[in-house]
Amino acid sequence: MIRLTQFEFYKIMMRKSIFIAIAVLLVFFVLYVFLRHPGLMDGTNYYKPYEGPITTEKVKIAHDQLDKLKYSAENEHKYGVLYDIAVFSPEEIKNTTSYDDRGNIKERTVNVSGIYYNKPWGYLLEYIDQFGVVFMIIMILLGLAPVFAEEYAMGTAALLRSSKRGKGQLVSAKFMASMLYIVVCVVLFTGVNLLVYWLRFGNLAGADTSIQSVGMYFYSFDYEFSPYRFTAIQYYMVQLVTHLIGALIFGFIVLMVSALSSTSFVAMLVNVAIVGVPYLAFDVLNLNPGSMMWIKKFSFSTVVRVTKLFQTPTTYSIFGLELSYLSLYTIVMLLITVGAVFATYRIFRSREVFG
């Protein structure tokens, strides 16, 4: 079984398209980071004079200087610390009302009462959410769409099914090899992401600060209303594990579609439609989902992106039970995953003819 899994993993990794895609995506990611954020990114010296509890005096200084200071790339760090103080000042929090997708007022479980430097974590989290999901979707499609469909196209499926290990162990080996491939892809992108931003900032300061205070310079406080009491590094690990689980779930769906498809091209098109259309419509183009909100809420890209699962304390009433969005999403994905795995075994064992 181990040798069979190794062989299937080798088949996935030796596709030329995999190496080309990895090289292009990682080069594009690195260039994008350096071109979008040129120059030094370390702003610790600007935050040091203000670190600690947000006082009335700090708020007054921040507002006075923000009124005089016009944002530019050159003063991004100075503008950022003043903006952070203004955003999290007690007066601003008291007088600002935010609403979720259903029109309900967002409640703060954790109040940010201090100003701390944690910008490296804001960028690390942001780029798993934005570029990490694109990287993983492309790599999973290229690597896993052909896993079963290729056997049909080459005419080897019937031969494999008639072999000693063709009825069950072969499918298990393909599953394990596919999961290993996904883990390798996640580790690769995460490693590059960490290395790039460690080099850009020169540090990973603020790991012990609350996730609610983490953001990029002067914007993108994605977790300001999060109900979860994580530090930056704790949430980074949660995000990473959830990102991996999401990639595995999508991988199971891709494998099921591959088992149903006559060619790799067909499998690729169907999977692109399943994950790509909702992601493009709701996450990239930001279209109003209207009555299709459930597709946006329970799309496969949501769990790969992670962010929306931990942002706000949204709850749903299901048969009288109050479930958080995270809990409900987990249940739905678990049912889909179990169904996809079971269906893949049945399909590959029984289906003989593909048109």
XYZ file of C-alpha atoms in Angstrom:
355
model
C 0.000 0.000 0.000
C 2.842 2.377 0.840
C 4.593 1.687 -2.467
C 1.330 2.126 -4.345
C 0.770 5.472 -2.647
C 4.341 6.539 -3.456
C 3.788 5.631 -7.099
C 0.539 7.626 -7.287
C 2.206 10.615 -5.589
C 5.071 10.415 -8.072
C 2.577 10.422 -10.969
C 1.000 13.631 -9.657
C 4.261 15.434 -8.935
C 5.940 14.547 -12.228
C 3.450 16.439 -14.378
C 5.233 19.314 -16.138
C 2.228 21.566 -15.601
C 2.769 21.302 -11.827
C 6.332 22.606 -11.945
C 5.456 25.363 -14.393
C 2.475 26.487 -12.304
C 4.470 26.480 -9.045
C 7.251 28.546 -10.599
C 4.921 31.070 -12.249
C 2.635 31.504 -9.221
C 5.437 31.897 -6.680
C 7.395 34.317 -8.875
C 4.227 36.335 -9.447
C 3.483 36.352 -5.708
C 6.963 37.586 -4.775
C 6.988 40.258 -7.484
C 3.487 41.387 -6.499
C 4.516 41.772 -2.854
C 7.631 43.777 -3.645
C 5.987 45.960 -6.312
C 2.829 46.679 -4.323
C 4.731 47.456 -1.128
C 8.122 48.899 -2.164
C 10.731 49.980 0.363
C 11.117 49.022 4.002
C 7.980 47.811 5.769
C 9.236 47.784 9.353
C 7.406 50.451 11.355
C 8.379 49.476 14.900
C 10.108 52.810 15.556
C 6.904 54.701 14.747
C 4.821 52.561 17.107
C 7.180 52.493 20.085
C 6.311 56.018 21.367
C 2.603 55.149 21.399
C 2.537 51.489 22.470
C 0.334 50.661 25.428
C -3.201 51.683 26.474
C -4.987 54.170 24.208
C -5.328 57.313 26.318
C -7.208 60.563 25.719
C -3.879 62.283 25.131
C -2.867 59.790 22.428
C -6.236 60.150 20.710
C -5.917 63.937 20.660
C -2.418 63.758 19.217
C -3.572 61.270 16.567
C -6.526 63.389 15.439
C -4.471 66.598 15.390
C -1.727 65.059 13.281
C -4.096 63.199 10.957
C -5.818 66.503 10.159
C -2.481 67.922 9.041
C -0.905 64.815 7.539
C -1.832 63.689 4.061
C -1.265 60.004 3.377
C 1.485 59.016 0.955
C 3.692 55.973 0.443
C 6.537 57.827 2.148
C 4.662 58.427 5.423
C 2.716 55.135 5.423
C 4.174 53.981 8.751
C 3.601 57.272 10.573
C 0.106 57.595 9.160
C -0.586 53.965 10.098
C 0.025 54.312 13.832
C -2.078 57.475 14.034
C -4.864 55.807 12.085
C -4.786 52.771 14.412
C -5.128 54.978 17.485
C -8.051 56.839 15.926
C -9.841 53.644 14.843
C -9.579 51.977 18.241
C -10.146 55.041 20.409
C -13.010 54.587 22.932
C -14.906 57.480 21.333
C -14.666 56.007 17.836
C -15.753 52.559 19.005
C -18.696 54.033 20.908
C -19.924 56.178 18.013
C -19.381 53.717 15.156
C -21.977 51.106 14.225
C -21.172 48.293 11.797
C -23.569 45.774 10.271
C -23.155 42.210 9.033
C -24.503 40.725 5.777
C -27.963 40.215 7.312
C -28.234 43.778 8.580
C -27.559 42.941 12.218
C -25.352 45.191 14.336
C -21.898 43.715 14.915
C -21.122 43.288 18.586
C -17.584 43.375 19.957
C -16.635 40.390 22.082
C -13.094 41.691 22.507
C -12.361 45.408 22.759
C -8.983 46.681 21.616
C -7.815 49.013 24.362
C -4.160 49.395 23.415
C -1.959 50.137 20.456
C 0.683 47.569 19.570
C 2.864 46.849 16.566
C 1.770 43.670 14.795
C 1.750 44.641 11.115
C 3.770 41.634 9.858
C 0.915 39.364 10.969
C -1.657 41.482 9.180
C 0.123 40.890 5.884
C 0.787 37.200 6.549
C -2.903 36.572 7.251
C -4.052 38.706 4.335
C -1.984 36.885 1.762
C -3.145 33.417 2.743
C -6.685 34.759 2.373
C -6.045 36.434 -0.985
C -3.192 34.798 -2.878
C -3.084 31.533 -0.921
C -6.566 30.534 -2.046
C -5.741 31.239 -5.711
C -2.497 29.267 -5.439
C -4.203 26.268 -3.834
C -7.192 26.173 -6.186
C -4.944 26.234 -9.263
C -2.543 23.631 -7.858
C -5.363 21.293 -6.787
C -7.064 21.548 -10.172
C -3.852 20.874 -12.083
C -2.724 18.072 -9.817
C -5.930 16.210 -9.006
C -8.352 16.707 -11.901
C -6.492 14.088 -14.007
C -6.112 11.486 -11.197
C -9.042 9.278 -12.283
C -10.012 10.881 -15.591
C -6.538 10.196 -16.968
C -7.025 6.477 -16.367
C -10.208 6.530 -18.465
C -8.634 8.573 -21.252
C -5.621 6.210 -21.446
C -7.812 3.108 -21.302
C -6.145 1.779 -18.137
C -9.133 2.062 -15.773
C -10.598 -1.357 -16.626
C -7.189 -3.003 -16.322
C -6.555 -1.395 -12.935
C -9.969 -2.406 -11.632
C -9.301 -6.035 -12.578
C -5.953 -6.105 -10.772
C -5.401 -7.507 -7.285
C -5.613 -4.074 -5.645
C -7.872 -2.363 -8.147
C -11.171 -2.464 -6.306
C -10.301 -0.544 -3.177
C -6.629 -0.127 -2.396
C -5.924 1.746 -5.619
C -8.576 4.354 -4.799
C -7.224 4.633 -1.246
C -3.695 5.107 -2.607
C -4.886 7.835 -4.953
C -6.640 9.561 -2.054
C -3.584 9.410 0.189
C -1.248 10.566 -2.579
C -3.598 13.447 -3.348
C -3.753 14.486 0.305
C 0.049 14.380 0.533
C 0.275 16.532 -2.589
C -2.073 19.111 -1.048
C -0.034 19.183 2.168
C 3.142 19.793 0.144
C 1.471 22.696 -1.709
C 0.227 24.304 1.526
C 3.625 23.965 3.197
C 5.344 25.404 0.124
C 3.155 28.509 -0.098
C 3.187 29.042 3.672
C 6.970 28.798 3.753
C 7.375 31.319 0.953
C 4.793 33.633 2.553
C 6.620 33.568 5.909
C 10.026 34.027 4.325
C 8.952 36.941 2.134
C 7.375 38.934 4.954
C 10.096 38.113 7.447
C 12.556 39.558 4.944
C 10.314 42.551 4.174
C 9.753 43.512 7.825
C 12.927 42.144 9.363
C 10.813 40.769 12.235
C 7.544 39.078 13.112
C 6.732 41.380 16.030
C 3.333 41.414 17.729
C 2.764 37.665 17.788
C 1.215 37.885 21.272
C -1.230 40.730 20.498
C -4.970 40.113 20.039
C -6.272 39.164 16.617
C -8.812 42.017 16.824
C -5.981 44.567 16.627
C -4.175 42.931 13.710
C -4.327 44.686 10.381
C -2.255 46.013 7.528
C -1.071 49.618 7.588
C -4.116 51.883 8.152
C -6.715 49.434 6.773
C -7.955 45.816 6.635
C -8.745 45.098 10.274
C -10.512 41.935 9.182
C -10.954 40.538 12.700
C -12.021 43.691 14.540
C -15.376 42.074 15.405
C -14.178 38.488 15.723
C -15.650 36.715 18.783
C -12.578 34.511 19.146
C -9.880 35.316 21.719
C -6.788 34.420 19.720
C -3.395 36.058 19.685
C -1.890 36.742 16.266
C 0.292 33.646 16.256
C -2.484 31.431 17.658
C -4.846 32.537 14.937
C -2.153 32.130 12.283
C -1.907 28.452 13.265
C -5.718 28.137 13.289
C -5.872 29.791 9.881
C -3.171 27.520 8.512
C -4.848 24.320 9.733
C -8.268 25.485 8.497
C -6.739 26.477 5.146
C -5.270 22.978 4.833
C -8.562 21.315 5.775
C -10.371 23.472 3.223
C -7.865 22.522 0.534
C -8.350 18.839 1.384
C -12.147 19.184 1.174
C -11.879 20.800 -2.237
C -9.417 18.086 -3.234
C -11.995 15.388 -2.401
C -14.552 17.152 -4.598
C -12.049 17.397 -7.467
C -11.307 13.675 -7.167
C -15.013 12.794 -7.225
C -15.546 14.868 -10.367
C -12.429 13.282 -11.876
C -13.916 9.829 -11.241
C -17.077 10.942 -13.045
C -15.328 12.527 -16.026
C -14.149 10.907 -19.246
C -11.147 13.219 -19.683
C -8.976 15.500 -17.566
C -10.220 18.484 -19.560
C -13.845 17.755 -18.676
C -12.922 17.254 -15.013
C -11.038 20.551 -15.026
C -13.963 22.482 -16.546
C -16.522 21.080 -14.110
C -14.327 21.761 -11.082
C -13.536 25.280 -12.258
C -17.281 25.926 -12.466
C -17.901 24.480 -8.997
C -15.302 26.563 -7.165
C -14.409 29.289 -9.644
C -17.792 30.763 -10.519
C -18.865 31.545 -6.907
C -15.368 32.786 -6.033
C -15.223 35.062 -9.087
C -18.768 36.350 -8.628
C -18.829 36.978 -4.885
C -15.203 37.327 -3.760
C -13.537 38.972 -6.765
C -16.345 40.928 -8.435
C -18.275 41.397 -5.150
C -21.644 40.874 -6.833
C -24.775 41.067 -4.685
C -25.814 37.420 -4.131
C -29.430 38.253 -3.209
C -31.381 35.004 -2.905
C -28.172 33.099 -3.741
C -26.515 34.125 -0.469
C -26.344 30.471 0.628
C -23.991 29.744 -2.301
C -21.678 32.508 -1.149
C -21.844 31.410 2.477
C -21.176 27.730 1.777
C -18.863 27.852 -1.232
C -15.718 25.721 -1.144
C -13.430 28.727 -1.480
C -14.747 30.079 1.856
C -12.971 27.460 3.940
C -9.775 27.736 1.866
C -9.791 31.509 2.460
C -10.670 30.999 6.153
C -11.193 34.689 7.063
C -14.993 34.815 6.847
C -15.379 31.838 9.183
C -13.786 33.754 12.064
C -14.791 37.365 11.396
C -18.159 37.891 13.068
C -20.346 36.017 15.593
C -23.086 35.119 13.076
C -25.554 32.456 14.236
C -28.239 30.386 12.507
C -31.301 28.702 13.974
C -31.526 25.109 12.696
C -34.438 23.025 14.022
C -34.452 25.143 17.151
C -30.701 24.881 17.686
C -28.546 28.010 17.625
C -25.415 27.257 15.616
C -22.541 29.580 14.839
C -21.622 30.070 11.194
C -18.372 28.180 11.814
C -20.207 25.211 13.359
C -22.853 25.056 10.623
C -20.272 25.396 7.863
C -18.203 22.605 9.444
C -21.218 20.270 9.547
C -22.127 20.995 5.918
C -18.546 20.457 4.698
C -18.211 17.250 6.727
C -21.339 15.799 5.127
C -20.173 16.837 1.652
C -16.709 15.361 2.219
C -18.003 12.005 3.481
C -20.415 11.864 0.550
C -17.686 12.725 -1.954
C -15.277 10.077 -0.639
C -17.954 7.371 -0.581
C -19.163 8.337 -4.065
C -15.626 8.264 -5.508
C -15.091 4.688 -4.333
C -18.429 3.571 -5.766
C -17.966 5.382 -9.067
C -14.476 4.097 -9.828
C -15.399 0.523 -8.891
C -18.599 0.328 -10.913
C -18.508 2.684 -13.875
C -17.220 1.078 -17.031
C -17.994 3.248 -20.025
C -17.316 6.959 -20.484
C -18.372 8.969 -23.494
